[in-house]
XYZ file of C-alpha atoms in Angstrom:
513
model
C -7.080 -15.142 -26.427
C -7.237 -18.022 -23.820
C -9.009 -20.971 -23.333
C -9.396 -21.564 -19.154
C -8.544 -25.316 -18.422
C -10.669 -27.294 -16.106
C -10.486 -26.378 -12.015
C -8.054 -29.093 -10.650
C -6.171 -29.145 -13.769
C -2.556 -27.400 -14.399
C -2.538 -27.805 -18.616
C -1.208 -24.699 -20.638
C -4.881 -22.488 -21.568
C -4.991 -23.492 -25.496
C -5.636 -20.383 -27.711
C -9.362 -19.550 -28.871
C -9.872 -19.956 -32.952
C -10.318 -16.243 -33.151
C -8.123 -13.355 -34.542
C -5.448 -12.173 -32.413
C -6.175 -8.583 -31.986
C -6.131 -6.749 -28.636
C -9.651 -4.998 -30.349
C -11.460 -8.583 -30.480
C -9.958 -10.576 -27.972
C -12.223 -13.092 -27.065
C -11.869 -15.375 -24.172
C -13.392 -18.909 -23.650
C -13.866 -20.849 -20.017
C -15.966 -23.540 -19.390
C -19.456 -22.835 -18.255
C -20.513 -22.197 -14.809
C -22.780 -25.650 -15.359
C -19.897 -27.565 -17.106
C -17.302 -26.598 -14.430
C -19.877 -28.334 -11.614
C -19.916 -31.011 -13.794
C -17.775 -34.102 -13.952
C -16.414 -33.783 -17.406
C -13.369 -34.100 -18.962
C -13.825 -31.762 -21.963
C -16.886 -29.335 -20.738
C -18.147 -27.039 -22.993
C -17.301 -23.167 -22.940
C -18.658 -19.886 -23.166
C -17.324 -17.073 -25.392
C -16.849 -13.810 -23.870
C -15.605 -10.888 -26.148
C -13.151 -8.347 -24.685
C -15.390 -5.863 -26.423
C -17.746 -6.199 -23.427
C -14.976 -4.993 -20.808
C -13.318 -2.364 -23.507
C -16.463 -1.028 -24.483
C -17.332 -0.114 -20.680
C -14.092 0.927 -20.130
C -14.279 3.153 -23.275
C -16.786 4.700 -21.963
C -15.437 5.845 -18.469
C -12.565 7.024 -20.764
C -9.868 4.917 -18.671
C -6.161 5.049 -20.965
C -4.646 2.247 -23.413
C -2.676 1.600 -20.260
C -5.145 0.887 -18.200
C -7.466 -1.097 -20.476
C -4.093 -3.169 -20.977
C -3.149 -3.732 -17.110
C -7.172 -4.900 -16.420
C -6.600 -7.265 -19.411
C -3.248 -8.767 -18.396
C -5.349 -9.319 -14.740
C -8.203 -10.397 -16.582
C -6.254 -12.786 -18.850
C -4.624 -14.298 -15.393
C -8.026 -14.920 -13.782
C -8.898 -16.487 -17.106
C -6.195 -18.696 -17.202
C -6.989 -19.807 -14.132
C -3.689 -18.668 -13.202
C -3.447 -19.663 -9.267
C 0.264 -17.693 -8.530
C 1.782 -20.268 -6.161
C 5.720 -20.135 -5.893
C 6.442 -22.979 -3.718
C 10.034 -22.824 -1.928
C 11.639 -25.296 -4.456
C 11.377 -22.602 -7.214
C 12.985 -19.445 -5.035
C 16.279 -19.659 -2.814
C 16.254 -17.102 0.264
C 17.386 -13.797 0.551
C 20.273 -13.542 3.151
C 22.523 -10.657 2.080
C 21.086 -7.282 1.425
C 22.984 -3.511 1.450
C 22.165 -1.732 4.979
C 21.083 1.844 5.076
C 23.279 2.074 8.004
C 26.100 1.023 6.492
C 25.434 3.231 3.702
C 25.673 6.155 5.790
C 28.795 4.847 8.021
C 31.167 4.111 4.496
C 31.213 8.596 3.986
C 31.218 8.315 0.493
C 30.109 11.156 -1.175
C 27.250 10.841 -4.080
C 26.286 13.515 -6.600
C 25.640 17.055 -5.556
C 22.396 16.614 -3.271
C 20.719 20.040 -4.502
C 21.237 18.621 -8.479
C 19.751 15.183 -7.407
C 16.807 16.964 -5.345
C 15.970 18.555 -9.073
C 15.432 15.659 -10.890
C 13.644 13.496 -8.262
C 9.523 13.492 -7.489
C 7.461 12.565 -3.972
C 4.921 10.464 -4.643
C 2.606 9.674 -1.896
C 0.017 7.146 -2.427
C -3.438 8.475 -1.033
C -5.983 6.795 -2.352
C -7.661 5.212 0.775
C -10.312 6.401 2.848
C -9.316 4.349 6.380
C -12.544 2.148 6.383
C -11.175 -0.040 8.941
C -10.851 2.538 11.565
C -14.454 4.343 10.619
C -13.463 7.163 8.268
C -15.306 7.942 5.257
C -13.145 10.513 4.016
C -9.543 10.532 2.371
C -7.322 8.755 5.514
C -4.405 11.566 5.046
C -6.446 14.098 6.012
C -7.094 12.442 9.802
C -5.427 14.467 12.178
C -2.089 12.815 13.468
C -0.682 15.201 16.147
C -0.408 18.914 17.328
C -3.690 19.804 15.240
C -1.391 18.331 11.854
C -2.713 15.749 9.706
C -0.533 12.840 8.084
C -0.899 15.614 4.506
C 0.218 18.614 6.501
C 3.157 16.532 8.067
C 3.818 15.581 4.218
C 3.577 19.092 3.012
C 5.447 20.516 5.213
C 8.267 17.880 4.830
C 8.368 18.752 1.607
C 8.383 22.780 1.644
C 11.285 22.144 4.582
C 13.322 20.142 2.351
C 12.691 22.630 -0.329
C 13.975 25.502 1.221
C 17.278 23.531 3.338
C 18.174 23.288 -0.422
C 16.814 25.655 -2.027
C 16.110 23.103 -4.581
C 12.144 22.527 -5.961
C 11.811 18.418 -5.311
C 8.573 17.676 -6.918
C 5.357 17.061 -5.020
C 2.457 13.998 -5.937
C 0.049 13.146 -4.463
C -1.968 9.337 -6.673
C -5.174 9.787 -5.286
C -8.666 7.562 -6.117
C -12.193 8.676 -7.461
C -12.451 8.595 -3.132
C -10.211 10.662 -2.119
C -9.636 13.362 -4.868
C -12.530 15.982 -3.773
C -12.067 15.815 -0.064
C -7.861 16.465 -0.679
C -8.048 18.960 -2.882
C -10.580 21.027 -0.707
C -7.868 20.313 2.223
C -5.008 21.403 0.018
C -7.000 24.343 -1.398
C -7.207 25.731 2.223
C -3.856 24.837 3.919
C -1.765 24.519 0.844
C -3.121 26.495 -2.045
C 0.949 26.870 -3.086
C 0.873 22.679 -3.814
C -2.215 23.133 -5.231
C -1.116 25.057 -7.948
C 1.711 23.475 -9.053
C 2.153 20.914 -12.335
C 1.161 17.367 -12.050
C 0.280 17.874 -7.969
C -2.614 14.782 -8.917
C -2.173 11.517 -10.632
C -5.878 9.947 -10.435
C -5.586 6.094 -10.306
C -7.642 4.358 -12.500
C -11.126 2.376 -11.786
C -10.865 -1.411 -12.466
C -13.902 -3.246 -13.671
C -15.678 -5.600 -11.303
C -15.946 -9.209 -13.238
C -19.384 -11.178 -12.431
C -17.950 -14.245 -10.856
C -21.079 -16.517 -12.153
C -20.670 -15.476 -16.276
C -17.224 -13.295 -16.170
C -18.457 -10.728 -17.841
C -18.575 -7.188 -16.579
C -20.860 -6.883 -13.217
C -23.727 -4.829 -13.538
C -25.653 -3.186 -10.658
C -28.080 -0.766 -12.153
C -29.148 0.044 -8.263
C -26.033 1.868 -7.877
C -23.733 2.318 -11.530
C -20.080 3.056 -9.378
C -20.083 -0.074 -7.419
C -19.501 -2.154 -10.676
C -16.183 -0.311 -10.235
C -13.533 -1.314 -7.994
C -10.121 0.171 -6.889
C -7.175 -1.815 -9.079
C -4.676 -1.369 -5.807
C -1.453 0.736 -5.715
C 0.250 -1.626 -8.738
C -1.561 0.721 -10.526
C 0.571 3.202 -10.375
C 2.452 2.145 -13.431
C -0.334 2.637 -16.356
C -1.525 5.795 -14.605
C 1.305 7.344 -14.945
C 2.173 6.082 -18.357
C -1.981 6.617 -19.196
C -2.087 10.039 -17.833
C 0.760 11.166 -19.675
C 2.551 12.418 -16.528
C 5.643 9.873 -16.637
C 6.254 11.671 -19.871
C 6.027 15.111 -18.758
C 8.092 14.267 -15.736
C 10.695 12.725 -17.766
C 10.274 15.712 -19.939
C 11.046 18.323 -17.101
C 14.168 16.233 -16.310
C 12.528 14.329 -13.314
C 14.349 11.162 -13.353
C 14.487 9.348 -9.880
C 10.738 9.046 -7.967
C 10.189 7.594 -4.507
C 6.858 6.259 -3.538
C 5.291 5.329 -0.382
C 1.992 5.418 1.613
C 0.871 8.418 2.862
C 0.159 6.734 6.746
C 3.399 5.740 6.618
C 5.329 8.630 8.862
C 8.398 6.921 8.439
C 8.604 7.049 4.789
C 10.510 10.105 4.311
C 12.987 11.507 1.307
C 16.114 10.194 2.761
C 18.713 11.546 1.303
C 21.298 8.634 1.740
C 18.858 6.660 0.190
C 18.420 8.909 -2.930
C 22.067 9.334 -3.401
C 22.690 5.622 -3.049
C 19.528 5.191 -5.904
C 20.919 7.682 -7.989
C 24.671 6.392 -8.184
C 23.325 2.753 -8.208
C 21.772 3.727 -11.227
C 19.374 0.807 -11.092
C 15.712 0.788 -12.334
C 14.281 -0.062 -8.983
C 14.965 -0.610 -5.391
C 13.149 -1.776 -2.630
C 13.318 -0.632 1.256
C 13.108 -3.298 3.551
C 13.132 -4.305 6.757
C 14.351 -7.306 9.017
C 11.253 -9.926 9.655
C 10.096 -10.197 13.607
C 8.053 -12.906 14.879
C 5.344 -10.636 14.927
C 5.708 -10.137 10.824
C 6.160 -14.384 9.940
C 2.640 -13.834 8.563
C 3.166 -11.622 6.061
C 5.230 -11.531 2.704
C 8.773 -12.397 1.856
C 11.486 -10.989 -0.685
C 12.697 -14.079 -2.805
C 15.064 -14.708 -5.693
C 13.324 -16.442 -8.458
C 15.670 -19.392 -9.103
C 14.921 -19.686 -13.364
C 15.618 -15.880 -13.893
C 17.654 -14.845 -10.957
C 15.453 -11.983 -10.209
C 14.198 -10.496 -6.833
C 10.221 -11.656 -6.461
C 7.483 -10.771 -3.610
C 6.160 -13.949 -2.593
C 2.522 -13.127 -0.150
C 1.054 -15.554 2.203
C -1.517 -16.366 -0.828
C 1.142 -17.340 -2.961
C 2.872 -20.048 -0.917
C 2.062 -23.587 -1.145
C 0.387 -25.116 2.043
C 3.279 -27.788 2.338
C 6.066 -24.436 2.530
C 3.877 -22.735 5.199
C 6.705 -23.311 7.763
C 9.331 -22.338 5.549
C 7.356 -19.188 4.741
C 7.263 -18.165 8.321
C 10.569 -19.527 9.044
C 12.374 -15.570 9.622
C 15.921 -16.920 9.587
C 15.101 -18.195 6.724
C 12.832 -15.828 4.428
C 14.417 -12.403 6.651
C 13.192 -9.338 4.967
C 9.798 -7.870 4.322
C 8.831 -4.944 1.929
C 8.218 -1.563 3.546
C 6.089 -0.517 0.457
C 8.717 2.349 0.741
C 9.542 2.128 -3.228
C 12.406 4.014 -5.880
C 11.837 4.468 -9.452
C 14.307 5.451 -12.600
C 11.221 6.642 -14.745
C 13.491 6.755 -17.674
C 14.136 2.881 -16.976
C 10.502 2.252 -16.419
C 9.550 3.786 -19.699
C 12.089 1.425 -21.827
C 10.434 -1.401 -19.554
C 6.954 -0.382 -20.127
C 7.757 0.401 -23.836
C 9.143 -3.056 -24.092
C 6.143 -5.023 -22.818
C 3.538 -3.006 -24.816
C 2.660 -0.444 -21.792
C 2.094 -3.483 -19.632
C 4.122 -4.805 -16.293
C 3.050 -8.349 -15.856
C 2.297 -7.933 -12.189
C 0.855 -11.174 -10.615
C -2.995 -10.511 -9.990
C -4.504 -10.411 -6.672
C -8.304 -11.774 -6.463
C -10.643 -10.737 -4.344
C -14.205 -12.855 -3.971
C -16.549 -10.171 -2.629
C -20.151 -9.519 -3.628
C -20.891 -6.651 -6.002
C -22.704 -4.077 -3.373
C -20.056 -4.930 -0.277
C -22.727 -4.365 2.306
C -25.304 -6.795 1.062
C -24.305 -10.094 0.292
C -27.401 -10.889 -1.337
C -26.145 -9.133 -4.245
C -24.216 -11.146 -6.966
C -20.216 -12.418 -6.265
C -17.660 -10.593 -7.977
C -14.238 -10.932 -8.103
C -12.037 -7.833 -7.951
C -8.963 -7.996 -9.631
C -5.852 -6.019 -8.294
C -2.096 -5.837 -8.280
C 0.756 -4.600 -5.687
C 2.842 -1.966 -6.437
C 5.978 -3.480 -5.107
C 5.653 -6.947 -7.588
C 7.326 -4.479 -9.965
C 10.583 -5.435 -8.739
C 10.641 -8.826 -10.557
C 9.932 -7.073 -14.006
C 13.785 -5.188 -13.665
C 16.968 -6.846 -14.693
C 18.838 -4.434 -11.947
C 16.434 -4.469 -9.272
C 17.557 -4.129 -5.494
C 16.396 -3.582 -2.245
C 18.510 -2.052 0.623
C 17.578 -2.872 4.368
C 16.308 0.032 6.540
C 15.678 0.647 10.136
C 12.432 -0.310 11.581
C 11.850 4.061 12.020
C 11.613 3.701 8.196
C 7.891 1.415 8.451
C 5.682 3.495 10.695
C 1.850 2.763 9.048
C -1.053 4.196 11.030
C -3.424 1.491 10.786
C -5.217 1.313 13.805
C -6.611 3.621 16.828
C -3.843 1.852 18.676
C -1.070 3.280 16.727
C -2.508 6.583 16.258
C -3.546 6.585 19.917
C 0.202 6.335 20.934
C 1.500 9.245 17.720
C -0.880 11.567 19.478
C 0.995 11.447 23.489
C 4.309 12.376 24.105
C 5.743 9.575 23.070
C 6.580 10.781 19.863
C 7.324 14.325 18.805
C 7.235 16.024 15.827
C 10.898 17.603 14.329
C 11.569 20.988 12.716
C 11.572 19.219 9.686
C 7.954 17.856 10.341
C 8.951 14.318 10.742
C 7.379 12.344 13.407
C 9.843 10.706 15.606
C 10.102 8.779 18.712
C 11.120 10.631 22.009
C 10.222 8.143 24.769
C 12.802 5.520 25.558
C 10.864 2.840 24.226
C 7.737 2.797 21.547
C 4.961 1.462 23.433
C 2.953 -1.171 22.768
C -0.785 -0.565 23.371
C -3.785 -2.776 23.210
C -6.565 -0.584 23.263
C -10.594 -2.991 23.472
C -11.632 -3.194 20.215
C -15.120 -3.180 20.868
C -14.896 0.380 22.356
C -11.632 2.348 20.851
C -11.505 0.297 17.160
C -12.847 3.245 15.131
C -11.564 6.405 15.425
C -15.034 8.500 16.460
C -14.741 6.136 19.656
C -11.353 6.625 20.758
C -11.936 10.407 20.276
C -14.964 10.455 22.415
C -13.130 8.310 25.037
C -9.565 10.226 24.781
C -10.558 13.921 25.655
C -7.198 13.634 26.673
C -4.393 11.001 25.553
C -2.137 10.009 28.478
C 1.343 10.383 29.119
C 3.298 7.491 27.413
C 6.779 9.131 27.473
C 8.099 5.681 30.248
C 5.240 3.366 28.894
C 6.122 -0.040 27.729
C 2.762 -1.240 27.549
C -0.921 -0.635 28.169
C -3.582 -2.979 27.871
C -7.306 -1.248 28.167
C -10.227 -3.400 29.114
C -14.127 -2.077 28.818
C -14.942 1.776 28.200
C -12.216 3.558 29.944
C -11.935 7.612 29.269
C -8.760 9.204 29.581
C -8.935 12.710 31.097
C -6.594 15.175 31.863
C -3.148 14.284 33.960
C -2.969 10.929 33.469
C 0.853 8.885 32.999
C 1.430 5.143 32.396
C 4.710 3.934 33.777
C 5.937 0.474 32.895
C 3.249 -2.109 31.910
C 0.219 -1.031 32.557
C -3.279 -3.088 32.381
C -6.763 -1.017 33.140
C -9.905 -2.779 33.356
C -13.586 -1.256 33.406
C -15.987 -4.330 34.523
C -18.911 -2.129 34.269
C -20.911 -1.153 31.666
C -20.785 2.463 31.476
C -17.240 4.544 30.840
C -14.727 5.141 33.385
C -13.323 8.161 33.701
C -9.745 8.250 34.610
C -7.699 11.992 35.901
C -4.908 13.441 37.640
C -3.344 9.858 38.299
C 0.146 7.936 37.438
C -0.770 4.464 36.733
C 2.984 2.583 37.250
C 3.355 -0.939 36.861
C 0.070 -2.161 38.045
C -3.331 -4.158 37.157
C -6.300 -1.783 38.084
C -10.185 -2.484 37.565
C -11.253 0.974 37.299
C -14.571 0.332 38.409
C -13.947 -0.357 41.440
C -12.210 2.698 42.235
């Protein structure tokens, strides 16, 4: 029970004169009127929990989740704002390599025993909206006719039979993506299908009116006063859905989790032997920052607890912006590429009442996303990888850039599908050119993926590409190469199409051609 101090003020929240029970928790802010108001003491409203528990009581959502919404909820309450400035974090400088890992020869335990107590996870619960699909992003197709969940199940029936050692398979999808994956699997992997625990279901997270804080209501359409929680939730689903017990259970003890767009998040198994003798409760792969990443988030050591922290571009004080993007300073990044001990994070969940205090991540949107008419809510979410500041023994180990390959736009999966890349006999997608290469594809004409298929009947030859830059509506047909940098330019207003040429070096306005 919290009372929310004042915007602009950084007091402790004072408790509420009500019991403390997690079954009539009620919280107190100040009044949408009183916090416009210039007031010292304004006056508050009283929200029960039982408005949030009750709803969430009713979707049947676990203890564990109920708990991780109110830990969020109690943040956003507080008024918690989750700024670590650089005073309160030194730098990270020193990290294990992979490389080196593999270079030193030691031998870990007996690969086929460690390949029997470990679990896949692959997180596929998004749908791709930002590149036009409306349908579980895994099952787009990558290359050679495969999608990014064929390339996973296949990686995993390869690995099983090298070894002849059952690794366990799971796939955390959402209330998005669960039909459309298990149709897929049902066709091209019925065998996966069948097996124990193949789904953990991530949870729904209330949306929270941002006007009253209670739960948002939108009788128009019930399910969009439910939001995803983000992949942090991965922690009271699987305590909430029972599976971390049965996997402990079945003597599953070491789990490594990353996204399923990410083809270079494979079960290394230098990295799983290094995990397992370690025998830490978490570790992190990550990779060396590039100019190109001084945006994005940081690892950190938390200077009052000498533990390993994320610290995102949100959380960083405007006066450290330069710091944060300083990459000699602040060098590695997280990969999202994540191992587990499950028995560790059952004592740590156990300890902490089922709850990791994850720092929240708010997001101001409007109830129904597609009409901003409709009343503001704020979504409240967490990141998988803030676990690692909730274990006493957490690590992270520095991989090769081949380790972080997302698919996030039509310009990365426009280069996976040419012959710059090739897929292995172990189903792993890998570079074969040279050199990756960089392309720039116009975003008003290839951005979602229905466009670049209509204007890609046929994707180039890449293989001595370093770079291509497209320019207006061009369509590649058959018998096309780029050599060397490459910029093509349609002035015109209706497509271009391009075949049977080797573009080398050169600036070329189609349309004129």
């Amino acid at each position: 029970m919290f009372s929310r101090v004042p915007a602009g003020r950084v007091d402790e929240a004072k408790p509420c004169a009500q019991p403390d029970a997690r079954s009539s928790t009620t919280f107190c802010f100040p009044s949408p009127a009183a916090m416009s108001a210039t007031t010292t003491a304004p006056a508050t409203e009283t929200i029960p929990w039982e408005l949030f528990q009750a709803k969430m009581d009713k979707a049947k959502l676990s203890k564990a989740a109920q708990g991780s919404f109110q830990h969020n909820f109690e943040q956003l309450v507080r008024g918690v704002t989750g700024l670590l400035p650089d005073s309160e974090i030194d730098p990270v400088q020193e990290l294990p390599q992979l490389e080196a890992l593999k270079e030193s020869g030691e031998k870990g335990p007996d690969i086929k025993e460690l390949l029997k107590k470990t679990a896949v996870l692959k997180l596929n619960g998004g749908l791709g909206t930002s590149m036009g699909l409306e349908k579980a992003k895994s099952l787009l197709e990558v290359k050679g006719g495969k999608t990014f969940l064929d390339l996973i199940a296949e990686q995993i029936k390869y690995t099983r039979q090298k070894y002849d050692s059952k690794v366990r398979f799971v796939l955390m999808n959402s209330f998005s993506t669960s039909a459309d994956t298990k149709d897929y699997l049902r066709k091209a992997h019925a065998d996966l299908l069948e097996e124990p625990d193949v789904e953990l279901m991530q949870n729904m997270s209330c949306k929270v009116d941002a006007a009253t804080m209670k739960p948002a209501e939108y009788p128009e359409n019930p399910e969009m006063e439910w939001c995803p929680p983000g992949h942090g939730d991965i922690y009271p689903s699987l305590l909430g859905s029972g599976m971390l017990d049965r996997l402990i259970a079945d003597g599953i003890t070491y789990l490594f989790v990353s996204n399923s767009d990410n083809l270079g998040a494979t079960l290394d198994l230098d990295l799983l032997s290094y995990f397992a003798s370690s025998d830490k409760g978490f570790v992190m792969e990550v990779c060396e920052r590039q100019s190109s990443d001084k945006k994005g988030g940081h690892l950190a050591r938390r200077k009052k607890d000498g533990r390993l922290v994320l610290r995102e571009s949100a959380m960083c004080p405007d006066e450290d912006k330069s710091k944060f993007e300083d990459i000699s300073l602040h060098k590695f990044f997280n990969t999202n590429n994540l191992w587990v001990n499950l028995r560790k994070l059952k004592a740590t969940l156990d300890a902490n009442d089922g709850v990791l205090a994850l720092p929240l991540i708010k997001n101001k949107k409007t109830v129904n996303p597609r009409d901003s008419s409709t009343p503001a809510v704020f979504q409240l979410e967490t990141a998988m990888g803030s676990a690692i500041e909730c274990f006493d023994d957490a690590d992270a180990v520095v991989v090769p850039r081949s380790r972080f390959a997302p698919v996030k736009t039509c310009n990365d999966l426009f280069g996976l599908r040419s012959d710059a890349f090739k897929v292995t006999e172990e189903s792993t997608v890998v570079l074969a050119a040279p050199v990756p290469p960089l392309i720039k594809l116009d975003d008003k004409h290839y951005k979602l993926v229905d466009q670049l298929e209509a204007l890609t009947p046929a994707v180039p030859s890449l293989f001595n590409c370093k770079s291509l830059t497209v320019k207006g509506r061009v369509k590649f047909e058959s018998g096309v190469a780029i050599v060397g940098d490459v910029t093509l330019t349609n002035s015109s207003n209706e497509a271009v199409a391009v075949r049977d040429r080797k573009f080398e070096n050169e600036e070329v306005d189609v349309s004129s051609q």
